[in-house]
Short mmCIF file of C-alpha atoms and ligand atoms in Angstrom, two decimals:
data_model
loop_
_atom_site.label_atom_id
_atom_site.label_comp_id
_atom_site.label_asym_id
_atom_site.label_seq_id
_atom_site.Cartn_x
_atom_site.Cartn_y
_atom_site.Cartn_z
CA MET A 1 209.76 -33.50 99.38
CA CYS A 2 210.63 -30.25 97.76
CA ILE A 3 208.78 -29.15 94.61
CA ALA A 4 211.77 -29.61 92.19
CA SER A 5 212.29 -33.26 93.24
CA LYS A 6 208.51 -33.98 92.89
CA PHE A 7 208.74 -32.56 89.33
CA ARG A 8 211.73 -34.82 88.55
CA ASP A 9 210.00 -37.91 89.86
CA ILE A 10 206.91 -37.25 87.85
CA ASN A 11 208.75 -36.31 84.77
CA ASN A 12 210.75 -39.66 85.08
CA SER A 13 207.46 -41.53 85.24
CA LEU A 14 206.10 -40.23 82.01
CA LEU A 15 206.05 -42.34 78.83
CA PRO A 16 208.12 -40.99 76.03
CA GLY A 17 206.37 -38.04 74.26
CA VAL A 18 203.83 -37.20 76.89
CA LYS A 19 203.80 -33.52 77.96
CA LEU A 20 203.33 -32.63 81.61
CA ILE A 21 200.99 -29.71 82.32
CA ALA A 22 201.56 -28.64 85.82
CA VAL A 23 198.10 -27.68 87.30
CA SER A 24 199.07 -24.67 89.50
CA LYS A 25 195.52 -23.45 90.44
CA PHE A 26 195.56 -22.15 94.12
CA GLN A 27 199.37 -22.52 94.23
CA SER A 28 201.38 -19.38 95.15
CA SER A 29 203.63 -17.60 92.72
CA ASP A 30 206.47 -18.75 94.96
CA ASN A 31 205.56 -22.44 94.37
CA ILE A 32 205.37 -21.98 90.64
CA MET A 33 208.65 -20.25 90.67
CA GLN A 34 210.27 -23.27 92.33
CA ALA A 35 208.99 -25.31 89.40
CA TYR A 36 210.13 -22.71 86.95
CA GLN A 37 213.69 -22.63 88.47
CA ALA A 38 213.86 -26.50 88.18
CA GLY A 39 213.22 -25.97 84.34
CA HIS A 40 209.42 -26.50 84.08
CA ARG A 41 207.47 -24.09 81.67
CA ARG A 42 203.96 -25.58 81.12
CA PHE A 43 201.36 -24.57 83.69
CA GLY A 44 197.62 -24.98 83.75
CA GLU A 45 195.09 -22.84 85.46
CA SER A 46 191.26 -23.12 85.88
CA ARG A 47 190.23 -19.53 86.98
CA VAL A 48 190.42 -16.51 84.53
CA GLN A 49 191.18 -13.86 87.26
CA GLU A 50 193.82 -16.02 88.98
CA LEU A 51 195.48 -16.83 85.72
CA SER A 52 195.61 -13.23 84.64
CA LEU A 53 197.25 -11.88 87.79
CA LYS A 54 199.85 -14.85 87.70
CA GLN A 55 200.55 -14.31 83.88
CA ALA A 56 201.16 -10.55 84.54
CA SER A 57 203.58 -11.12 87.35
CA LEU A 58 205.50 -14.34 86.47
CA PRO A 59 208.14 -14.83 83.72
CA SER A 60 206.94 -14.22 80.10
CA ASP A 61 208.35 -17.53 78.71
CA ILE A 62 205.76 -19.54 80.80
CA GLU A 63 203.35 -21.44 78.51
CA TRP A 64 199.92 -21.03 80.14
CA HIS A 65 197.22 -23.64 79.60
CA PHE A 66 193.54 -23.13 80.61
CA VAL A 67 192.00 -26.36 81.98
CA GLY A 68 188.79 -25.30 83.64
CA HIS A 69 185.20 -24.29 82.61
CA LEU A 70 185.58 -20.98 80.73
CA GLN A 71 182.78 -18.35 80.77
CA ARG A 72 182.12 -16.69 77.56
CA ASN A 73 182.43 -13.18 78.95
CA LYS A 74 185.87 -13.98 80.35
CA VAL A 75 187.39 -15.28 77.07
CA LYS A 76 188.83 -11.84 76.09
CA TYR A 77 191.06 -11.67 79.20
CA ILE A 78 193.11 -14.88 78.35
CA VAL A 79 193.01 -14.73 74.56
CA PRO A 80 196.11 -12.27 74.22
CA PHE A 81 198.52 -14.78 75.96
CA ILE A 82 196.99 -18.41 76.30
CA SER A 83 198.90 -21.21 74.75
CA LEU A 84 196.13 -23.86 74.69
CA ILE A 85 192.59 -23.86 75.94
CA HIS A 86 191.90 -27.66 76.84
CA SER A 87 188.34 -27.19 77.91
CA VAL A 88 186.32 -25.86 75.02
CA ASP A 89 183.00 -27.48 76.03
CA SER A 90 180.41 -25.72 73.72
CA ALA A 91 180.13 -24.38 70.06
CA GLN A 92 179.12 -21.10 71.62
CA LEU A 93 182.41 -20.88 73.51
CA LEU A 94 184.42 -21.74 70.47
CA MET A 95 182.61 -19.03 68.53
CA GLU A 96 183.51 -16.49 71.35
CA ILE A 97 187.06 -17.60 71.30
CA ASN A 98 187.24 -17.11 67.44
CA LYS A 99 185.61 -13.68 67.59
CA SER A 100 187.80 -12.45 70.35
CA ALA A 101 191.10 -13.87 68.78
CA ALA A 102 190.07 -12.17 65.45
CA LYS A 103 190.03 -8.82 67.00
CA ILE A 104 193.84 -9.19 67.93
CA ASP A 105 194.55 -11.34 64.96
CA ARG A 106 195.70 -14.30 66.74
CA GLN A 107 194.93 -17.93 66.25
CA ILE A 108 194.16 -19.77 69.54
CA PRO A 109 195.05 -23.56 69.81
CA CYS A 110 192.18 -25.40 71.39
CA LEU A 111 191.10 -28.84 72.45
CA LEU A 112 187.38 -29.86 72.57
CA GLN A 113 186.28 -31.32 75.83
CA ILE A 114 184.42 -34.48 75.66
CA HIS A 115 182.15 -35.72 78.40
CA ILE A 116 183.21 -39.30 79.04
CA ALA A 117 182.61 -39.89 82.67
CA GLY A 118 179.37 -41.25 83.99
CA GLU A 119 177.97 -38.45 85.97
CA ASP A 120 180.77 -36.49 87.65
CA ASN A 121 181.53 -33.84 85.17
CA LYS A 122 178.66 -31.85 83.83
CA TYR A 123 180.92 -30.08 81.21
CA GLY A 124 181.87 -31.16 77.62
CA PHE A 125 180.33 -32.42 74.46
CA SER A 126 178.87 -35.77 74.25
CA PRO A 127 180.19 -37.94 71.45
CA GLU A 128 176.94 -37.42 69.52
CA GLU A 129 177.09 -33.69 70.03
CA ILE A 130 180.76 -33.49 68.84
CA ARG A 131 179.86 -35.63 65.76
CA SER A 132 177.03 -33.36 64.66
CA PHE A 133 178.94 -30.25 65.47
CA LEU A 134 181.83 -31.30 63.09
CA GLN A 135 179.42 -32.36 60.37
CA GLU A 136 178.34 -28.74 60.19
CA ASP A 137 180.35 -26.30 58.36
CA SER A 138 180.67 -23.78 61.13
CA LEU A 139 184.17 -24.73 62.25
CA LYS A 140 185.59 -24.03 58.66
CA LYS A 141 184.44 -20.44 59.17
CA MET A 142 186.38 -20.04 62.33
CA GLN A 143 189.87 -18.99 61.17
CA HIS A 144 191.00 -17.79 64.52
CA VAL A 145 190.84 -21.20 66.51
CA GLN A 146 192.94 -24.18 65.63
CA ILE A 147 191.44 -27.50 67.05
CA GLN A 148 194.52 -29.53 68.07
CA GLY A 149 192.71 -32.51 69.64
CA LEU A 150 190.35 -33.67 72.56
CA MET A 151 190.49 -33.56 76.33
CA GLY A 152 188.50 -35.51 78.86
CA MET A 153 188.13 -36.47 82.54
CA ALA A 154 187.25 -39.98 83.74
CA SER A 155 185.14 -40.68 86.56
CA PHE A 156 186.35 -39.95 90.03
CA THR A 157 186.28 -43.54 91.33
CA ASP A 158 188.67 -46.25 92.43
CA LYS A 159 187.16 -48.55 89.78
CA LEU A 160 190.21 -48.56 87.62
CA ASP A 161 188.69 -50.69 84.92
CA LEU A 162 186.04 -48.10 84.43
CA VAL A 163 188.61 -45.38 84.26
CA ARG A 164 190.51 -47.30 81.71
CA GLN A 165 187.31 -47.98 79.68
CA GLU A 166 186.43 -44.30 79.54
CA PHE A 167 189.97 -43.24 78.39
CA ARG A 168 189.82 -45.94 75.71
CA GLN A 169 186.52 -44.63 74.45
CA LEU A 170 188.00 -41.14 74.19
CA LYS A 171 191.00 -42.50 72.36
CA GLN A 172 188.72 -44.26 69.88
CA LEU A 173 186.60 -41.00 69.44
CA PHE A 174 189.90 -39.10 68.81
CA ASP A 175 190.88 -41.49 66.12
CA GLU A 176 187.41 -41.36 64.46
CA ILE A 177 187.43 -37.63 64.44
CA LYS A 178 190.84 -37.37 63.20
CA SER A 179 190.32 -39.56 60.23
CA ARG A 180 187.02 -38.07 59.35
CA HIS A 181 187.76 -34.42 59.90
CA PHE A 182 191.31 -33.67 60.34
CA SER A 183 193.25 -36.26 58.29
CA GLU A 184 195.12 -33.44 56.37
CA GLN A 185 195.93 -31.38 59.56
CA ALA A 186 199.10 -32.52 61.22
CA LYS A 187 198.17 -30.42 64.06
CA PHE A 188 195.30 -32.49 65.24
CA CYS A 189 197.46 -34.76 67.59
CA GLU A 190 196.82 -34.01 71.29
CA LEU A 191 194.80 -36.14 73.55
CA SER A 192 194.72 -34.48 77.03
CA MET A 193 193.72 -36.96 79.68
CA GLY A 194 195.20 -38.02 83.05
CA MET A 195 195.31 -36.39 86.36
CA THR A 196 197.14 -37.24 89.55
CA ASN A 197 195.15 -40.44 90.34
CA ASP A 198 194.80 -41.77 86.96
CA TYR A 199 197.57 -40.52 84.71
CA HIS A 200 199.41 -43.84 84.44
CA ILE A 201 196.19 -45.42 83.10
CA ALA A 202 195.75 -42.51 80.69
CA MET A 203 199.25 -42.76 79.26
CA GLN A 204 198.81 -46.57 78.77
CA GLU A 205 195.53 -45.55 76.77
CA HIS A 206 197.64 -43.05 74.54
CA SER A 207 197.28 -39.72 76.29
CA THR A 208 199.73 -37.07 74.93
CA MET A 209 199.23 -34.58 77.70
CA VAL A 210 198.65 -35.20 81.44
CA ARG A 211 197.31 -32.44 83.71
CA ILE A 212 198.84 -33.06 87.02
CA GLY A 213 198.39 -30.78 90.35
CA THR A 214 198.25 -32.60 93.61
CA ALA A 215 201.18 -34.80 92.83
CA LEU A 216 203.55 -32.00 92.08
CA PHE A 217 202.63 -29.30 94.68
CA ASP A 218 201.86 -29.32 98.34
CA GLN A 219 198.11 -29.68 99.08
CA ARG A 220 195.83 -26.95 97.46
CA LYS A 221 194.13 -24.57 99.80
CA ARG A 222 190.84 -25.24 98.30
CA ASP A 223 189.22 -26.60 95.12
C1 PLP B 1 192.59 -29.55 89.14
C2 PLP B 1 192.53 -30.07 87.77
C3 PLP B 1 193.56 -31.03 87.46
C4 PLP B 1 194.59 -31.50 88.35
O1 PLP B 1 194.11 -32.46 89.21
P1 PLP B 1 194.96 -33.28 90.31
O2 PLP B 1 194.15 -34.30 90.77
O3 PLP B 1 195.33 -32.32 91.29
O4 PLP B 1 196.26 -33.70 89.55
C5 PLP B 1 193.57 -31.58 86.02
N1 PLP B 1 192.58 -31.16 85.16
C6 PLP B 1 191.61 -30.28 85.50
C7 PLP B 1 190.61 -29.85 84.44
C8 PLP B 1 191.60 -29.65 86.75
O5 PLP B 1 190.55 -28.82 87.10
#
């Protein structure tokens, strides 16, 4: 099946209001352009160097999302153009984004990545860590980041009830954090959860953004 029809099928399977982030890591610019010509504009990447090269050579109205683990020393390369960083997994990284964005007077939309899976994924705040981080005053001093919500990855398993339970926990945490810390900020409204194998479940559990790669493109070369 061609890329344009895969995009059409996935778009048709989304619940109303759910945004599709096409994860294009390891995909050629040619594949990305096929999706672009079919009308798609939101793409997600997980490697800074690969993203920088693609951003420089592809159309400037593409909205680039960062979804992978971001090293602090690479923040400066993506801050000038990034639309949303889904994977802010430590307070130190958030401070670095703030510092780097201040230099060019941008405010960077960010999601806080929460560790919800059993063991698979080593990155992200635990629920306890995020609660104590938000209790501190440090976030208020960061004028150049805007926290728009949470992101999480479920366990990589075919136990679908476990996956659902993890998504449900993340949604509960999202609601708790929103009412405690962001009740006056309309912008705290994104819950990024769901990938090729679990996005149907994620949407039923109130995801607002799904990050899909494999189901949209041909097989990636490597991961
Ligand atoms: C690669 C990746 C995806 C897409 O995964 P698929 O299973 O190919 O849909 C989503 N989110 C993150 C963080 C990724 O690294």
